[in-house]
mmCIF file with all atom_site columns, C-alpha atoms in Angstrom:
data_model
loop_
_atom_site.group_PDB
_atom_site.id
_atom_site.type_symbol
_atom_site.label_atom_id
_atom_site.label_alt_id
_atom_site.label_comp_id
_atom_site.label_asym_id
_atom_site.label_entity_id
_atom_site.label_seq_id
_atom_site.pdbx_PDB_ins_code
_atom_site.Cartn_x
_atom_site.Cartn_y
_atom_site.Cartn_z
_atom_site.occupancy
_atom_site.B_iso_or_equiv
_atom_site.pdbx_formal_charge
_atom_site.auth_seq_id
_atom_site.auth_comp_id
_atom_site.auth_asym_id
_atom_site.auth_atom_id
_atom_site.pdbx_PDB_model_num
ATOM 1   C CA . MET A 1 1   ? 94.234  123.078 169.397 1.00 0.00 ? 1   MET A CA 1
ATOM 2   C CA . GLN A 1 2   ? 95.314  126.704 169.278 1.00 0.00 ? 2   GLN A CA 1
ATOM 3   C CA . ARG A 1 3   ? 98.740  125.711 167.861 1.00 0.00 ? 3   ARG A CA 1
ATOM 4   C CA . TRP A 1 4   ? 97.034  123.667 165.129 1.00 0.00 ? 4   TRP A CA 1
ATOM 5   C CA . ILE A 1 5   ? 94.868  126.641 164.059 1.00 0.00 ? 5   ILE A CA 1
ATOM 6   C CA . ILE A 1 6   ? 97.885  128.995 163.991 1.00 0.00 ? 6   ILE A CA 1
ATOM 7   C CA . LEU A 1 7   ? 99.913  126.473 161.974 1.00 0.00 ? 7   LEU A CA 1
ATOM 8   C CA . THR A 1 8   ? 97.052  126.027 159.461 1.00 0.00 ? 8   THR A CA 1
ATOM 9   C CA . VAL A 1 9   ? 96.643  129.801 159.022 1.00 0.00 ? 9   VAL A CA 1
ATOM 10  C CA . LEU A 1 10  ? 100.408 130.275 158.635 1.00 0.00 ? 10  LEU A CA 1
ATOM 11  C CA . THR A 1 11  ? 100.675 127.436 156.094 1.00 0.00 ? 11  THR A CA 1
ATOM 12  C CA . SER A 1 12  ? 97.777  128.860 154.072 1.00 0.00 ? 12  SER A CA 1
ATOM 13  C CA . ALA A 1 13  ? 99.317  132.328 154.091 1.00 0.00 ? 13  ALA A CA 1
ATOM 14  C CA . LEU A 1 14  ? 102.693 131.012 152.928 1.00 0.00 ? 14  LEU A CA 1
ATOM 15  C CA . THR A 1 15  ? 101.057 129.003 150.149 1.00 0.00 ? 15  THR A CA 1
ATOM 16  C CA . GLY A 1 16  ? 99.270  132.139 148.958 1.00 0.00 ? 16  GLY A CA 1
ATOM 17  C CA . LEU A 1 17  ? 102.529 134.132 148.980 1.00 0.00 ? 17  LEU A CA 1
ATOM 18  C CA . THR A 1 18  ? 104.323 131.406 147.036 1.00 0.00 ? 18  THR A CA 1
ATOM 19  C CA . GLY A 1 19  ? 101.621 131.552 144.357 1.00 0.00 ? 19  GLY A CA 1
ATOM 20  C CA . LEU A 1 20  ? 101.932 135.331 144.136 1.00 0.00 ? 20  LEU A CA 1
ATOM 21  C CA . ALA A 1 21  ? 105.709 135.181 143.887 1.00 0.00 ? 21  ALA A CA 1
ATOM 22  C CA . GLY A 1 22  ? 105.500 133.216 140.652 1.00 0.00 ? 22  GLY A CA 1
ATOM 23  C CA . ALA A 1 23  ? 106.262 129.758 141.995 1.00 0.00 ? 23  ALA A CA 1
ATOM 24  C CA . ALA A 1 24  ? 104.573 126.723 140.545 1.00 0.00 ? 24  ALA A CA 1
ATOM 25  C CA . VAL A 1 25  ? 100.815 126.988 140.854 1.00 0.00 ? 25  VAL A CA 1
ATOM 26  C CA . PRO A 1 26  ? 98.760  124.040 139.631 1.00 0.00 ? 26  PRO A CA 1
ATOM 27  C CA . ALA A 1 27  ? 97.348  124.818 136.200 1.00 0.00 ? 27  ALA A CA 1
ATOM 28  C CA . GLN A 1 28  ? 93.670  124.341 135.510 1.00 0.00 ? 28  GLN A CA 1
ATOM 29  C CA . ALA A 1 29  ? 92.822  121.561 133.105 1.00 0.00 ? 29  ALA A CA 1
ATOM 30  C CA . ASP A 1 30  ? 91.730  122.690 129.661 1.00 0.00 ? 30  ASP A CA 1
ATOM 31  C CA . GLU A 1 31  ? 88.130  122.201 128.690 1.00 0.00 ? 31  GLU A CA 1
ATOM 32  C CA . PRO A 1 32  ? 87.582  118.695 127.272 1.00 0.00 ? 32  PRO A CA 1
ATOM 33  C CA . VAL A 1 33  ? 87.267  118.415 123.503 1.00 0.00 ? 33  VAL A CA 1
ATOM 34  C CA . PRO A 1 34  ? 83.667  117.580 122.561 1.00 0.00 ? 34  PRO A CA 1
ATOM 35  C CA . THR A 1 35  ? 83.217  114.260 120.768 1.00 0.00 ? 35  THR A CA 1
ATOM 36  C CA . THR A 1 36  ? 82.093  114.770 117.149 1.00 0.00 ? 36  THR A CA 1
ATOM 37  C CA . VAL A 1 37  ? 81.706  112.543 114.084 1.00 0.00 ? 37  VAL A CA 1
ATOM 38  C CA . THR A 1 38  ? 80.857  113.296 110.429 1.00 0.00 ? 38  THR A CA 1
ATOM 39  C CA . LEU A 1 39  ? 80.196  110.909 107.558 1.00 0.00 ? 39  LEU A CA 1
ATOM 40  C CA . GLY A 1 40  ? 81.827  111.422 104.165 1.00 0.00 ? 40  GLY A CA 1
ATOM 41  C CA . ASP A 1 41  ? 81.503  109.531 100.872 1.00 0.00 ? 41  ASP A CA 1
ATOM 42  C CA . ALA A 1 42  ? 80.637  105.845 100.530 1.00 0.00 ? 42  ALA A CA 1
ATOM 43  C CA . VAL A 1 43  ? 82.255  103.970 97.627  1.00 0.00 ? 43  VAL A CA 1
ATOM 44  C CA . ILE A 1 44  ? 81.556  100.384 96.511  1.00 0.00 ? 44  ILE A CA 1
ATOM 45  C CA . ASP A 1 45  ? 84.663  98.239  96.018  1.00 0.00 ? 45  ASP A CA 1
ATOM 46  C CA . ALA A 1 46  ? 84.851  97.384  92.280  1.00 0.00 ? 46  ALA A CA 1
ATOM 47  C CA . LYS A 1 47  ? 86.444  93.965  92.872  1.00 0.00 ? 47  LYS A CA 1
ATOM 48  C CA . ARG A 1 48  ? 84.160  93.005  95.772  1.00 0.00 ? 48  ARG A CA 1
ATOM 49  C CA . PRO A 1 49  ? 80.706  94.569  95.325  1.00 0.00 ? 49  PRO A CA 1
ATOM 50  C CA . GLY A 1 50  ? 79.649  93.299  98.754  1.00 0.00 ? 50  GLY A CA 1
ATOM 51  C CA . ARG A 1 51  ? 82.023  95.815  100.350 1.00 0.00 ? 51  ARG A CA 1
ATOM 52  C CA . VAL A 1 52  ? 81.681  99.565  100.676 1.00 0.00 ? 52  VAL A CA 1
ATOM 53  C CA . ARG A 1 53  ? 84.281  102.015 102.013 1.00 0.00 ? 53  ARG A CA 1
ATOM 54  C CA . VAL A 1 54  ? 82.881  104.836 104.123 1.00 0.00 ? 54  VAL A CA 1
ATOM 55  C CA . GLN A 1 55  ? 84.909  107.911 105.022 1.00 0.00 ? 55  GLN A CA 1
ATOM 56  C CA . VAL A 1 56  ? 84.470  109.052 108.625 1.00 0.00 ? 56  VAL A CA 1
ATOM 57  C CA . ASP A 1 57  ? 85.903  112.186 110.254 1.00 0.00 ? 57  ASP A CA 1
ATOM 58  C CA . TYR A 1 58  ? 85.851  112.261 114.046 1.00 0.00 ? 58  TYR A CA 1
ATOM 59  C CA . LEU A 1 59  ? 87.287  114.070 117.038 1.00 0.00 ? 59  LEU A CA 1
ATOM 60  C CA . CYS A 1 60  ? 87.373  112.928 120.648 1.00 0.00 ? 60  CYS A CA 1
ATOM 61  C CA . SER A 1 61  ? 89.321  113.889 123.732 1.00 0.00 ? 61  SER A CA 1
ATOM 62  C CA . ILE A 1 62  ? 91.874  111.837 125.600 1.00 0.00 ? 62  ILE A CA 1
ATOM 63  C CA . ALA A 1 63  ? 90.200  109.308 127.895 1.00 0.00 ? 63  ALA A CA 1
ATOM 64  C CA . ASP A 1 64  ? 91.418  106.291 129.796 1.00 0.00 ? 64  ASP A CA 1
ATOM 65  C CA . GLU A 1 65  ? 88.224  104.356 129.221 1.00 0.00 ? 65  GLU A CA 1
ATOM 66  C CA . ALA A 1 66  ? 86.668  102.510 126.269 1.00 0.00 ? 66  ALA A CA 1
ATOM 67  C CA . ARG A 1 67  ? 86.394  103.999 122.790 1.00 0.00 ? 67  ARG A CA 1
ATOM 68  C CA . SER A 1 68  ? 84.332  102.763 119.874 1.00 0.00 ? 68  SER A CA 1
ATOM 69  C CA . LEU A 1 69  ? 83.707  103.689 116.228 1.00 0.00 ? 69  LEU A CA 1
ATOM 70  C CA . THR A 1 70  ? 80.784  101.962 114.520 1.00 0.00 ? 70  THR A CA 1
ATOM 71  C CA . VAL A 1 71  ? 79.528  102.452 110.945 1.00 0.00 ? 71  VAL A CA 1
ATOM 72  C CA . SER A 1 72  ? 76.453  100.827 109.409 1.00 0.00 ? 72  SER A CA 1
ATOM 73  C CA . VAL A 1 73  ? 75.028  100.955 105.888 1.00 0.00 ? 73  VAL A CA 1
ATOM 74  C CA . GLU A 1 74  ? 71.552  99.948  104.724 1.00 0.00 ? 74  GLU A CA 1
ATOM 75  C CA . GLN A 1 75  ? 70.325  99.936  101.127 1.00 0.00 ? 75  GLN A CA 1
ATOM 76  C CA . ARG A 1 76  ? 67.010  98.780  99.615  1.00 0.00 ? 76  ARG A CA 1
ATOM 77  C CA . ASP A 1 77  ? 66.926  97.341  96.116  1.00 0.00 ? 77  ASP A CA 1
ATOM 78  C CA . PRO A 1 78  ? 64.681  99.717  94.084  1.00 0.00 ? 78  PRO A CA 1
ATOM 79  C CA . GLU A 1 79  ? 63.429  96.797  91.963  1.00 0.00 ? 79  GLU A CA 1
ATOM 80  C CA . ASP A 1 80  ? 62.742  94.417  94.878  1.00 0.00 ? 80  ASP A CA 1
ATOM 81  C CA . ASN A 1 81  ? 61.478  95.891  98.164  1.00 0.00 ? 81  ASN A CA 1
ATOM 82  C CA . THR A 1 82  ? 62.178  92.632  99.994  1.00 0.00 ? 82  THR A CA 1
ATOM 83  C CA . ALA A 1 83  ? 65.909  92.756  99.183  1.00 0.00 ? 83  ALA A CA 1
ATOM 84  C CA . ILE A 1 84  ? 67.903  94.857  101.623 1.00 0.00 ? 84  ILE A CA 1
ATOM 85  C CA . ALA A 1 85  ? 71.673  95.067  101.736 1.00 0.00 ? 85  ALA A CA 1
ATOM 86  C CA . PHE A 1 86  ? 72.873  95.693  105.274 1.00 0.00 ? 86  PHE A CA 1
ATOM 87  C CA . GLY A 1 87  ? 76.232  95.745  106.957 1.00 0.00 ? 87  GLY A CA 1
ATOM 88  C CA . SER A 1 88  ? 77.907  97.112  110.030 1.00 0.00 ? 88  SER A CA 1
ATOM 89  C CA . SER A 1 89  ? 81.509  97.492  111.116 1.00 0.00 ? 89  SER A CA 1
ATOM 90  C CA . ARG A 1 90  ? 82.981  98.241  114.531 1.00 0.00 ? 90  ARG A CA 1
ATOM 91  C CA . THR A 1 91  ? 86.564  99.457  114.693 1.00 0.00 ? 91  THR A CA 1
ATOM 92  C CA . ALA A 1 92  ? 88.739  97.842  117.354 1.00 0.00 ? 92  ALA A CA 1
ATOM 93  C CA . GLU A 1 93  ? 89.143  100.014 120.447 1.00 0.00 ? 93  GLU A CA 1
ATOM 94  C CA . THR A 1 94  ? 92.922  100.182 120.006 1.00 0.00 ? 94  THR A CA 1
ATOM 95  C CA . ASP A 1 95  ? 92.466  101.603 116.482 1.00 0.00 ? 95  ASP A CA 1
ATOM 96  C CA . VAL A 1 96  ? 90.229  104.492 117.568 1.00 0.00 ? 96  VAL A CA 1
ATOM 97  C CA . ILE A 1 97  ? 92.544  107.439 118.184 1.00 0.00 ? 97  ILE A CA 1
ATOM 98  C CA . CYS A 1 98  ? 91.225  109.859 120.791 1.00 0.00 ? 98  CYS A CA 1
ATOM 99  C CA . ASP A 1 99  ? 93.878  112.487 121.377 1.00 0.00 ? 99  ASP A CA 1
ATOM 100 C CA . GLY A 1 100 ? 91.990  115.732 120.834 1.00 0.00 ? 100 GLY A CA 1
ATOM 101 C CA . THR A 1 101 ? 93.025  116.048 117.163 1.00 0.00 ? 101 THR A CA 1
ATOM 102 C CA . PRO A 1 102 ? 90.785  115.550 114.090 1.00 0.00 ? 102 PRO A CA 1
ATOM 103 C CA . GLN A 1 103 ? 90.990  112.030 112.650 1.00 0.00 ? 103 GLN A CA 1
ATOM 104 C CA . THR A 1 104 ? 89.942  110.649 109.247 1.00 0.00 ? 104 THR A CA 1
ATOM 105 C CA . ARG A 1 105 ? 89.364  106.963 108.568 1.00 0.00 ? 105 ARG A CA 1
ATOM 106 C CA . GLN A 1 106 ? 88.004  104.800 105.820 1.00 0.00 ? 106 GLN A CA 1
ATOM 107 C CA . VAL A 1 107 ? 85.848  102.086 107.331 1.00 0.00 ? 107 VAL A CA 1
ATOM 108 C CA . LEU A 1 108 ? 85.133  98.925  105.336 1.00 0.00 ? 108 LEU A CA 1
ATOM 109 C CA . VAL A 1 109 ? 81.536  97.683  105.657 1.00 0.00 ? 109 VAL A CA 1
ATOM 110 C CA . GLN A 1 110 ? 80.676  94.220  104.324 1.00 0.00 ? 110 GLN A CA 1
ATOM 111 C CA . SER A 1 111 ? 77.051  93.541  103.360 1.00 0.00 ? 111 SER A CA 1
ATOM 112 C CA . LYS A 1 112 ? 75.630  90.595  105.283 1.00 0.00 ? 112 LYS A CA 1
ATOM 113 C CA . THR A 1 113 ? 72.879  89.983  102.731 1.00 0.00 ? 113 THR A CA 1
ATOM 114 C CA . THR A 1 114 ? 73.301  91.076  99.075  1.00 0.00 ? 114 THR A CA 1
ATOM 115 C CA . ASN A 1 115 ? 75.809  93.131  97.086  1.00 0.00 ? 115 ASN A CA 1
ATOM 116 C CA . TRP A 1 116 ? 75.633  96.923  97.158  1.00 0.00 ? 116 TRP A CA 1
ATOM 117 C CA . ILE A 1 117 ? 73.988  98.567  94.145  1.00 0.00 ? 117 ILE A CA 1
ATOM 118 C CA . PRO A 1 118 ? 75.813  101.552 92.581  1.00 0.00 ? 118 PRO A CA 1
ATOM 119 C CA . ASP A 1 119 ? 74.009  104.904 92.232  1.00 0.00 ? 119 ASP A CA 1
ATOM 120 C CA . VAL A 1 120 ? 71.175  103.847 94.567  1.00 0.00 ? 120 VAL A CA 1
ATOM 121 C CA . ASP A 1 121 ? 70.397  105.616 97.853  1.00 0.00 ? 121 ASP A CA 1
ATOM 122 C CA . ALA A 1 122 ? 71.686  104.107 101.070 1.00 0.00 ? 122 ALA A CA 1
ATOM 123 C CA . VAL A 1 123 ? 71.429  105.173 104.696 1.00 0.00 ? 123 VAL A CA 1
ATOM 124 C CA . LEU A 1 124 ? 74.743  105.603 106.501 1.00 0.00 ? 124 LEU A CA 1
ATOM 125 C CA . THR A 1 125 ? 74.957  105.788 110.275 1.00 0.00 ? 125 THR A CA 1
ATOM 126 C CA . THR A 1 126 ? 78.027  106.219 112.452 1.00 0.00 ? 126 THR A CA 1
ATOM 127 C CA . THR A 1 127 ? 78.680  106.544 116.148 1.00 0.00 ? 127 THR A CA 1
ATOM 128 C CA . VAL A 1 128 ? 81.868  107.326 118.006 1.00 0.00 ? 128 VAL A CA 1
ATOM 129 C CA . SER A 1 129 ? 81.893  106.836 121.756 1.00 0.00 ? 129 SER A CA 1
ATOM 130 C CA . ASN A 1 130 ? 84.565  107.931 124.178 1.00 0.00 ? 130 ASN A CA 1
ATOM 131 C CA . ILE A 1 131 ? 83.446  106.730 127.603 1.00 0.00 ? 131 ILE A CA 1
ATOM 132 C CA . GLY A 1 132 ? 84.856  108.948 130.307 1.00 0.00 ? 132 GLY A CA 1
ATOM 133 C CA . ALA A 1 133 ? 84.760  112.071 128.129 1.00 0.00 ? 133 ALA A CA 1
ATOM 134 C CA . THR A 1 134 ? 82.056  114.744 128.013 1.00 0.00 ? 134 THR A CA 1
ATOM 135 C CA . PRO A 1 135 ? 79.930  114.255 126.009 1.00 0.00 ? 135 PRO A CA 1
ATOM 136 C CA . SER A 1 136 ? 80.627  110.530 125.821 1.00 0.00 ? 136 SER A CA 1
ATOM 137 C CA . ALA A 1 137 ? 79.278  109.912 122.310 1.00 0.00 ? 137 ALA A CA 1
ATOM 138 C CA . ALA A 1 138 ? 78.359  111.527 119.014 1.00 0.00 ? 138 ALA A CA 1
ATOM 139 C CA . ALA A 1 139 ? 76.510  110.222 115.965 1.00 0.00 ? 139 ALA A CA 1
ATOM 140 C CA . ASP A 1 140 ? 75.844  111.181 112.366 1.00 0.00 ? 140 ASP A CA 1
ATOM 141 C CA . SER A 1 141 ? 73.571  109.737 109.708 1.00 0.00 ? 141 SER A CA 1
ATOM 142 C CA . LYS A 1 142 ? 72.691  110.641 106.158 1.00 0.00 ? 142 LYS A CA 1
ATOM 143 C CA . ARG A 1 143 ? 71.213  109.326 102.931 1.00 0.00 ? 143 ARG A CA 1
ATOM 144 C CA . VAL A 1 144 ? 73.667  109.115 100.018 1.00 0.00 ? 144 VAL A CA 1
ATOM 145 C CA . LYS A 1 145 ? 73.991  107.399 96.668  1.00 0.00 ? 145 LYS A CA 1
ATOM 146 C CA . LEU A 1 146 ? 76.643  104.692 96.863  1.00 0.00 ? 146 LEU A CA 1
ATOM 147 C CA . LEU A 1 147 ? 79.353  105.502 94.374  1.00 0.00 ? 147 LEU A CA 1
ATOM 148 C CA . ALA A 1 148 ? 81.020  102.878 92.218  1.00 0.00 ? 148 ALA A CA 1
ATOM 149 C CA . THR A 1 149 ? 84.788  102.811 91.800  1.00 0.00 ? 149 THR A CA 1
ATOM 150 C CA . PRO A 1 150 ? 86.247  102.166 88.362  1.00 0.00 ? 150 PRO A CA 1
ATOM 151 C CA . ALA A 1 151 ? 87.338  98.551  87.884  1.00 0.00 ? 151 ALA A CA 1
#
């Protein structure tokens, strides 16, 4: 037992000297990049008024686990309260780039009910999740007027 204690103390002392002498010392991992997401403009497709393109800026750190980017749009018809255009789009996990650098995407959202109405308020919501990172998700929402593109 005494030999084991002496060997442990000697090994620890040599490891400490190696670190002081400039040999390879394990580096500490950098702080993880916080997951963030911000919505940009939403523009109705002139050729297909049931589609809207939403710009999304996001940032997430490298993670080995699942990633997801979801965007939804909801718009009430100002002339008919019962008519609501609604659509949601989830980007495939392989297309969500989480490498610690800012990313910009245009996400296409198809209305499941009626066509989008230009120059009328809509509610945009987006979520990016990066399971395994800290924090694991971020969201943004805002009310905007859907813009129409020239035909």
